[in-house]
mmCIF file of N, CA and C in Angstrom:
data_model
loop_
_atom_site.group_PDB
_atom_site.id
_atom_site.type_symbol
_atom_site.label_atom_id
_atom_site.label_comp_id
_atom_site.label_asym_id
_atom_site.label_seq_id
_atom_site.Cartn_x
_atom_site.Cartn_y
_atom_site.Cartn_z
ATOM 1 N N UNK A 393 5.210 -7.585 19.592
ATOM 2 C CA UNK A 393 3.895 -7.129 19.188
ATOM 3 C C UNK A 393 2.858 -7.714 20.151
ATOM 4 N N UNK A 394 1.838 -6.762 20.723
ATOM 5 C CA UNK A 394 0.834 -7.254 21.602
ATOM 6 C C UNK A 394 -0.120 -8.012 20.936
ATOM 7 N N UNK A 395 -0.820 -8.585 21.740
ATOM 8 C CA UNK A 395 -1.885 -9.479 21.445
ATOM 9 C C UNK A 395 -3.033 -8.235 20.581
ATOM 10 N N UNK A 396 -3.328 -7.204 21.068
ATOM 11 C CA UNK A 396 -3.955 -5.825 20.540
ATOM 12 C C UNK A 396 -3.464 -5.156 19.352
ATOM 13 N N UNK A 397 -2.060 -5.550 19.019
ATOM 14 C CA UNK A 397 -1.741 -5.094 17.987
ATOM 15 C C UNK A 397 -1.560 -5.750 16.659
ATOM 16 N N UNK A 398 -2.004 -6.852 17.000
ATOM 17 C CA UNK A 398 -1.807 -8.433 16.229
ATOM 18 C C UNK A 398 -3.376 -8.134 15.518
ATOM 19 N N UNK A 399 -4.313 -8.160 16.631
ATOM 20 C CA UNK A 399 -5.434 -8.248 15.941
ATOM 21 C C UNK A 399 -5.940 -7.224 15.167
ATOM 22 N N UNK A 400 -5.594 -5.754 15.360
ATOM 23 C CA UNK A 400 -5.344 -5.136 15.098
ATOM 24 C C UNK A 400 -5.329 -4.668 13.148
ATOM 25 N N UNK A 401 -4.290 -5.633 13.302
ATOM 26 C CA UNK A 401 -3.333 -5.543 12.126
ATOM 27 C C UNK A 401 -3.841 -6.708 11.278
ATOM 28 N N UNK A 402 -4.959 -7.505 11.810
ATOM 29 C CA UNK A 402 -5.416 -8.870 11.169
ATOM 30 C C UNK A 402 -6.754 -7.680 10.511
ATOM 31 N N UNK A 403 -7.476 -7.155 11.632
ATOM 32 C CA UNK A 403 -8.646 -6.161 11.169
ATOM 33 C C UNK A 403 -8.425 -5.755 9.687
ATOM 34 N N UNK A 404 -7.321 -4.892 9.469
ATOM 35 C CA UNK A 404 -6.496 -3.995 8.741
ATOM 36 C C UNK A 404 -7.169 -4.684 7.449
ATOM 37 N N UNK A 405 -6.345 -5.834 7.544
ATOM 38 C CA UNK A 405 -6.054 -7.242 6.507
ATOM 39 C C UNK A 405 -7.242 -7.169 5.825
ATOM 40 N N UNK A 406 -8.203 -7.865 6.619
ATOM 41 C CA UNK A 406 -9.350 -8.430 6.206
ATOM 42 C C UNK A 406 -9.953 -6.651 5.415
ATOM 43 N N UNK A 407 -9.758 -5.872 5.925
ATOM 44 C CA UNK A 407 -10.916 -4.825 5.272
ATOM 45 C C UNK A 407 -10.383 -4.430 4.429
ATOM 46 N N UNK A 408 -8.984 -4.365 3.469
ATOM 47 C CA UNK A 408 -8.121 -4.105 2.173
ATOM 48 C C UNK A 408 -8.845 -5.005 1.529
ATOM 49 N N UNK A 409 -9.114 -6.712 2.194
ATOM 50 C CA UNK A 409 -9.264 -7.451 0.918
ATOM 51 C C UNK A 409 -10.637 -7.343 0.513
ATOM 52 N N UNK A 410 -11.210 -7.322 1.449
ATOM 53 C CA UNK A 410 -12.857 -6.945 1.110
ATOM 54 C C UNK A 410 -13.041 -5.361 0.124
ATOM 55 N N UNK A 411 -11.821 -4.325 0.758
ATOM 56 C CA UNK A 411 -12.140 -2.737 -0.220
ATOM 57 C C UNK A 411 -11.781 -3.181 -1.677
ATOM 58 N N UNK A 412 -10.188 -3.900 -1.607
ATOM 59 C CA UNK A 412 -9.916 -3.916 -2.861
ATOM 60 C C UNK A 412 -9.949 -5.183 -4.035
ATOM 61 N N UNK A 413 -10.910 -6.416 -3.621
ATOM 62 C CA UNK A 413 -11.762 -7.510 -3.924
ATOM 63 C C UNK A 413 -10.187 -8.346 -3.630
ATOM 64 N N UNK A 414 -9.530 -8.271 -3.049
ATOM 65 C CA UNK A 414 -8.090 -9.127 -3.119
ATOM 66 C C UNK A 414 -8.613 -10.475 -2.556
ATOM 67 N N UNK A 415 -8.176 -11.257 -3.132
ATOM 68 C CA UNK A 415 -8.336 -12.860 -2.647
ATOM 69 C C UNK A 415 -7.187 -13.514 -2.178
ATOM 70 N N UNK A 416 -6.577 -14.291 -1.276
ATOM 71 C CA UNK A 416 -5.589 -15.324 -1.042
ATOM 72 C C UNK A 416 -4.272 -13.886 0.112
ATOM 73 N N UNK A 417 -3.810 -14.972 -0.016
ATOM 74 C CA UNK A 417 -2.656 -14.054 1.436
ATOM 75 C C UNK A 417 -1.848 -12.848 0.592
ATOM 76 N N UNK A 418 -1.543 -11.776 1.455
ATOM 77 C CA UNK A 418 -0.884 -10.537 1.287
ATOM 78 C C UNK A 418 0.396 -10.777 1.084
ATOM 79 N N UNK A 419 1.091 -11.229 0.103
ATOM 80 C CA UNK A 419 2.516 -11.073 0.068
ATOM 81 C C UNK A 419 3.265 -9.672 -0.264
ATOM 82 N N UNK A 420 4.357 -9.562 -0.287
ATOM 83 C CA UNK A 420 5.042 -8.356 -0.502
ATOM 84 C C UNK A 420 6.033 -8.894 -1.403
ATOM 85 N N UNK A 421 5.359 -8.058 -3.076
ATOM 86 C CA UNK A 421 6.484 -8.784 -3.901
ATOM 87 C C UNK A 421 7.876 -7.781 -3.815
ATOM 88 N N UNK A 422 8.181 -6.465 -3.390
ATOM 89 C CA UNK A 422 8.901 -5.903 -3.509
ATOM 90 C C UNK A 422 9.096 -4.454 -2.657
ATOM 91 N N UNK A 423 9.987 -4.078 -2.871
ATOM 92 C CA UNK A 423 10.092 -2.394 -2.001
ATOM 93 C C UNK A 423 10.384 -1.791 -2.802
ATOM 94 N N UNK A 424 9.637 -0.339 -2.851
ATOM 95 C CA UNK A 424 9.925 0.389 -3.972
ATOM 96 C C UNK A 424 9.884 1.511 -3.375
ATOM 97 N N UNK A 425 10.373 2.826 -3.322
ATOM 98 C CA UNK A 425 10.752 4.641 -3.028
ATOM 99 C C UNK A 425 9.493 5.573 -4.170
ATOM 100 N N UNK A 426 9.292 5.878 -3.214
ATOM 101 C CA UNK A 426 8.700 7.461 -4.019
ATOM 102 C C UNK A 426 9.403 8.205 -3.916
ATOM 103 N N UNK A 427 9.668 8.857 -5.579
ATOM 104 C CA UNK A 427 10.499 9.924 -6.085
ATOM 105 C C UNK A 427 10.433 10.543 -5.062
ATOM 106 N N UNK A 428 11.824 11.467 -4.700
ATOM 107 C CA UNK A 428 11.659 12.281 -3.898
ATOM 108 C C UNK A 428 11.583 14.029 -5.158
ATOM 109 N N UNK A 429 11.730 13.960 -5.890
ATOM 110 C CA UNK A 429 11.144 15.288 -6.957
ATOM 111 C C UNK A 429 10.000 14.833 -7.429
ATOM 112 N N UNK A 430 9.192 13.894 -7.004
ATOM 113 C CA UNK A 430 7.501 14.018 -7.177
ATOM 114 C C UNK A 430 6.796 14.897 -6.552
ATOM 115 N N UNK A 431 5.454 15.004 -6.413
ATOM 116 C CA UNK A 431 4.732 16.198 -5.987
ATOM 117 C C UNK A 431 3.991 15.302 -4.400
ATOM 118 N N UNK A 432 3.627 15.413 -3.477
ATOM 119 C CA UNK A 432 3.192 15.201 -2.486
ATOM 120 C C UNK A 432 1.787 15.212 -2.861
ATOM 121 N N UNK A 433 1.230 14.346 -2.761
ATOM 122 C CA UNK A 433 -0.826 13.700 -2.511
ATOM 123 C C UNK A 433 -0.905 13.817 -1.628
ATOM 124 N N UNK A 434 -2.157 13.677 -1.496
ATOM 125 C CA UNK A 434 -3.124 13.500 -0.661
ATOM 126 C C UNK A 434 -3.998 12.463 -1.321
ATOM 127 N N UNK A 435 -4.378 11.053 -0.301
ATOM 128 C CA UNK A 435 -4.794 10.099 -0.943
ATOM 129 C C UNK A 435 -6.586 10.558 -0.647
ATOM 130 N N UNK A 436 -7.429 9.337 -1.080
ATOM 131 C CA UNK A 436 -8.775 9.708 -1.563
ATOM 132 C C UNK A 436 -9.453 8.567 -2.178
ATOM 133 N N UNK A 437 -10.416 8.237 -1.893
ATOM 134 C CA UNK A 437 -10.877 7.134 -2.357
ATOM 135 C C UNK A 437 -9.901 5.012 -1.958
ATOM 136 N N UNK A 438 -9.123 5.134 -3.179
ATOM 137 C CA UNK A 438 -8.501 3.857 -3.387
ATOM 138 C C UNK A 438 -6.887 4.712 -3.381
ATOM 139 N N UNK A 439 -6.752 5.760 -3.568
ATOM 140 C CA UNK A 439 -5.246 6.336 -3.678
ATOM 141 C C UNK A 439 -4.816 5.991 -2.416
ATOM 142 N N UNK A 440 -3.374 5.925 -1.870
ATOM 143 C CA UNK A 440 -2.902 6.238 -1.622
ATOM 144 C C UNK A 440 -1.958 7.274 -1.642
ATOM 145 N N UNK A 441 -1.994 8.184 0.399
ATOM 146 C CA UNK A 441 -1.416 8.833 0.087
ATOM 147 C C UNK A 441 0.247 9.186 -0.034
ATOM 148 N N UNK A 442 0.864 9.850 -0.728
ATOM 149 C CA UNK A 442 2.373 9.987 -1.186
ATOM 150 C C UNK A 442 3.205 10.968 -0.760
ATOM 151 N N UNK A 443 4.139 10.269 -0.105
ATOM 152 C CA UNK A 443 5.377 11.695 0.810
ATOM 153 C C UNK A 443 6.222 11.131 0.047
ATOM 154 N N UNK A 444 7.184 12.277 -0.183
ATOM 155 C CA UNK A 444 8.179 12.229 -0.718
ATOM 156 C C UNK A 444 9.170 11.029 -0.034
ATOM 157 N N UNK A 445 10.117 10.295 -1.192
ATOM 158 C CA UNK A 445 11.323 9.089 -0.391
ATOM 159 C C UNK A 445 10.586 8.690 0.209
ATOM 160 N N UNK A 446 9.266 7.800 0.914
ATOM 161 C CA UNK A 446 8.647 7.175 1.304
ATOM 162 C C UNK A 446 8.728 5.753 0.572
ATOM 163 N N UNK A 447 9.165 5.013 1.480
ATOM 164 C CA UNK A 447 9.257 3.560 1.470
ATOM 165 C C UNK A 447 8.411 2.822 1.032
ATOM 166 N N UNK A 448 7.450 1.644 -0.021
ATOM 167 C CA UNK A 448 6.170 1.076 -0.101
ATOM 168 C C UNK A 448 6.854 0.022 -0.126
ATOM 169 N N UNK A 449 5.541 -0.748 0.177
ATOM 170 C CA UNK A 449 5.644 -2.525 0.444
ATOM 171 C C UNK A 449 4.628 -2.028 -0.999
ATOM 172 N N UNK A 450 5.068 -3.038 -2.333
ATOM 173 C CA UNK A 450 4.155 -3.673 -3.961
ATOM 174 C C UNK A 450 3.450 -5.028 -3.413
ATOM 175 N N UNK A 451 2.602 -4.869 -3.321
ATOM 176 C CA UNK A 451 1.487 -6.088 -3.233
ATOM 177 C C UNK A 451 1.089 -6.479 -4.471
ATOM 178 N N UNK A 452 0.729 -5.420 -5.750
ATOM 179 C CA UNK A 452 0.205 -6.212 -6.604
ATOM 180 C C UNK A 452 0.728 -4.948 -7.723
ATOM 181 N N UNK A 453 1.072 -5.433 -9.120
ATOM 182 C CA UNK A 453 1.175 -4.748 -10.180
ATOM 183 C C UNK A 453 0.180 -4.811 -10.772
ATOM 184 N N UNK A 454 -0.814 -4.050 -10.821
ATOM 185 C CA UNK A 454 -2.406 -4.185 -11.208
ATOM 186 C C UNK A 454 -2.217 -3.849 -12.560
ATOM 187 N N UNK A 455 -1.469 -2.706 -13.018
ATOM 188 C CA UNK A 455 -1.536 -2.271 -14.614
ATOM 189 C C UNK A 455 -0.215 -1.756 -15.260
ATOM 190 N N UNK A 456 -0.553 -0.914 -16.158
ATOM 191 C CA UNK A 456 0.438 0.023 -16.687
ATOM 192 C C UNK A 456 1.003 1.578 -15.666
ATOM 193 N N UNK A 457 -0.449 1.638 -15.353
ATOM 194 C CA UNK A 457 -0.487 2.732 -14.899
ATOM 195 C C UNK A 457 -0.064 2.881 -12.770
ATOM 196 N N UNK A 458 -0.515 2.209 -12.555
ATOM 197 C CA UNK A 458 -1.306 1.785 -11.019
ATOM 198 C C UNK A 458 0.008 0.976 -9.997
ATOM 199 N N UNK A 459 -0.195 0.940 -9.090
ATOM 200 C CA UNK A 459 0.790 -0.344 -8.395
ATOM 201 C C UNK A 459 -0.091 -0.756 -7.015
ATOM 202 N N UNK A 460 -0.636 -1.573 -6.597
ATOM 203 C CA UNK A 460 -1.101 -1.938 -5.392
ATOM 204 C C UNK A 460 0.087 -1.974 -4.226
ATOM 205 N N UNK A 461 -0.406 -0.918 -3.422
ATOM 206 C CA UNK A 461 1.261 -0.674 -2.072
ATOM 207 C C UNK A 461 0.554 -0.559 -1.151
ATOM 208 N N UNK A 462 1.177 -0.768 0.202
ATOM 209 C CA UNK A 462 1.213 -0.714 1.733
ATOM 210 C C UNK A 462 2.318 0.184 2.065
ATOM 211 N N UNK A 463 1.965 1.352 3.049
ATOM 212 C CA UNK A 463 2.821 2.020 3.614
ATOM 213 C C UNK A 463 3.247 1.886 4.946
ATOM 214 N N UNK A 464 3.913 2.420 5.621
ATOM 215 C CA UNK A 464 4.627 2.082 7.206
ATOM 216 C C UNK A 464 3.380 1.961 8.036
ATOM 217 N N UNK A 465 2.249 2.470 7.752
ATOM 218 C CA UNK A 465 1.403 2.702 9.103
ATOM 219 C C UNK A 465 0.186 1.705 8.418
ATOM 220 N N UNK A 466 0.403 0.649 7.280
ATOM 221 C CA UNK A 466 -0.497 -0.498 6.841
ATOM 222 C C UNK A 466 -1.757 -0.236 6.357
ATOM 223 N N UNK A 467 -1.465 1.265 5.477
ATOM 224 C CA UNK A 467 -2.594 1.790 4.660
ATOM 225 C C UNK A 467 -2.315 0.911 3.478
ATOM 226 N N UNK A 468 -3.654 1.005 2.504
ATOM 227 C CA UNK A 468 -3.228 0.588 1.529
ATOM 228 C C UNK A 468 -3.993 0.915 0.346
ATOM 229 N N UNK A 469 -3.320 1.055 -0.624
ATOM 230 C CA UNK A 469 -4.209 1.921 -1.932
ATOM 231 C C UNK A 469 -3.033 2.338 -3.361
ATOM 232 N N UNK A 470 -3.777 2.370 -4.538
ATOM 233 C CA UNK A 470 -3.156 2.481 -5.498
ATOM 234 C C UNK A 470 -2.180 3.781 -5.737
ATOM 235 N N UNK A 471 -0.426 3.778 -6.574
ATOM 236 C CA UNK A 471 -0.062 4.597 -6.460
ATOM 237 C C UNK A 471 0.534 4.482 -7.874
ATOM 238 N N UNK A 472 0.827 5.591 -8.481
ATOM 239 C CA UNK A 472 0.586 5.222 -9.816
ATOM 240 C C UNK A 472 2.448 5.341 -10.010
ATOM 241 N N UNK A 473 2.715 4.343 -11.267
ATOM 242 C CA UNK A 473 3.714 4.077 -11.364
ATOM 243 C C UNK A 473 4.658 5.404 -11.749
ATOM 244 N N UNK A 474 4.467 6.338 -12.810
ATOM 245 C CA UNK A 474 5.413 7.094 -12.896
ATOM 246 C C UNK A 474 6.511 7.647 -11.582
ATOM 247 N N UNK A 475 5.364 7.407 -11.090
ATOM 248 C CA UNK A 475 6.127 7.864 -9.335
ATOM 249 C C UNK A 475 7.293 6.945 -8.494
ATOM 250 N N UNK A 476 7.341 5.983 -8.987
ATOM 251 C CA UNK A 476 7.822 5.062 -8.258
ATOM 252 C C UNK A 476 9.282 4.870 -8.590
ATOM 253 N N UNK A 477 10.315 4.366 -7.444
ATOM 254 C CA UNK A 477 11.454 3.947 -8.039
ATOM 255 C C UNK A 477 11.952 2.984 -7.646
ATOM 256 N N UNK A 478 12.758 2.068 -8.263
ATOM 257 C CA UNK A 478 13.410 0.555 -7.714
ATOM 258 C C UNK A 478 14.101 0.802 -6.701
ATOM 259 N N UNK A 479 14.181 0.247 -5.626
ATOM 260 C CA UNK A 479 15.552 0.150 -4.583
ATOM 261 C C UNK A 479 16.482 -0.369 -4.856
#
């Protein structure tokens, strides 16, 4: 990883925690799949958006409903649980 892509990716960091009030370091509690017989989003606001069998990094279990995730390209935004499946 370049020195450009480092900082980069620090940028990223800092502006999730400031969008989504997150405090203290980004861990990744888990990996979880989007259904692949779910419906395809388009994200918007705080959503994230959802492709089918798409891989997420769980940062945070916010609710019942919701899951705080990171995708391959270090977006990040809420995806709601029905959708989701254990690896």
């Amino acid at each position: 990883m370049t020195l450009k892509e480092c900082k980069k990716e620090e940028k990223m960091d800092r502006e999730f925690q400031k969008k989504f009030k997150f405090e203290g370091s980004i861990n990744v509690l888990t990996r979880m799949m989007v259904d692949p017989a779910a419906t395809e989003k388009r994200g918007g606001g705080k959503n994230l958006p959802l492709r089918r069998g798409e891989i997420l990094d769980v940062i945070q279990f916010t609710n019942q409903e919701q899951i705080l995730c990171r995708n391959s390209q270090r977006r990040y935004g809420y995806v709601p649980r029905a959708v989701m499946l254990p690896l």
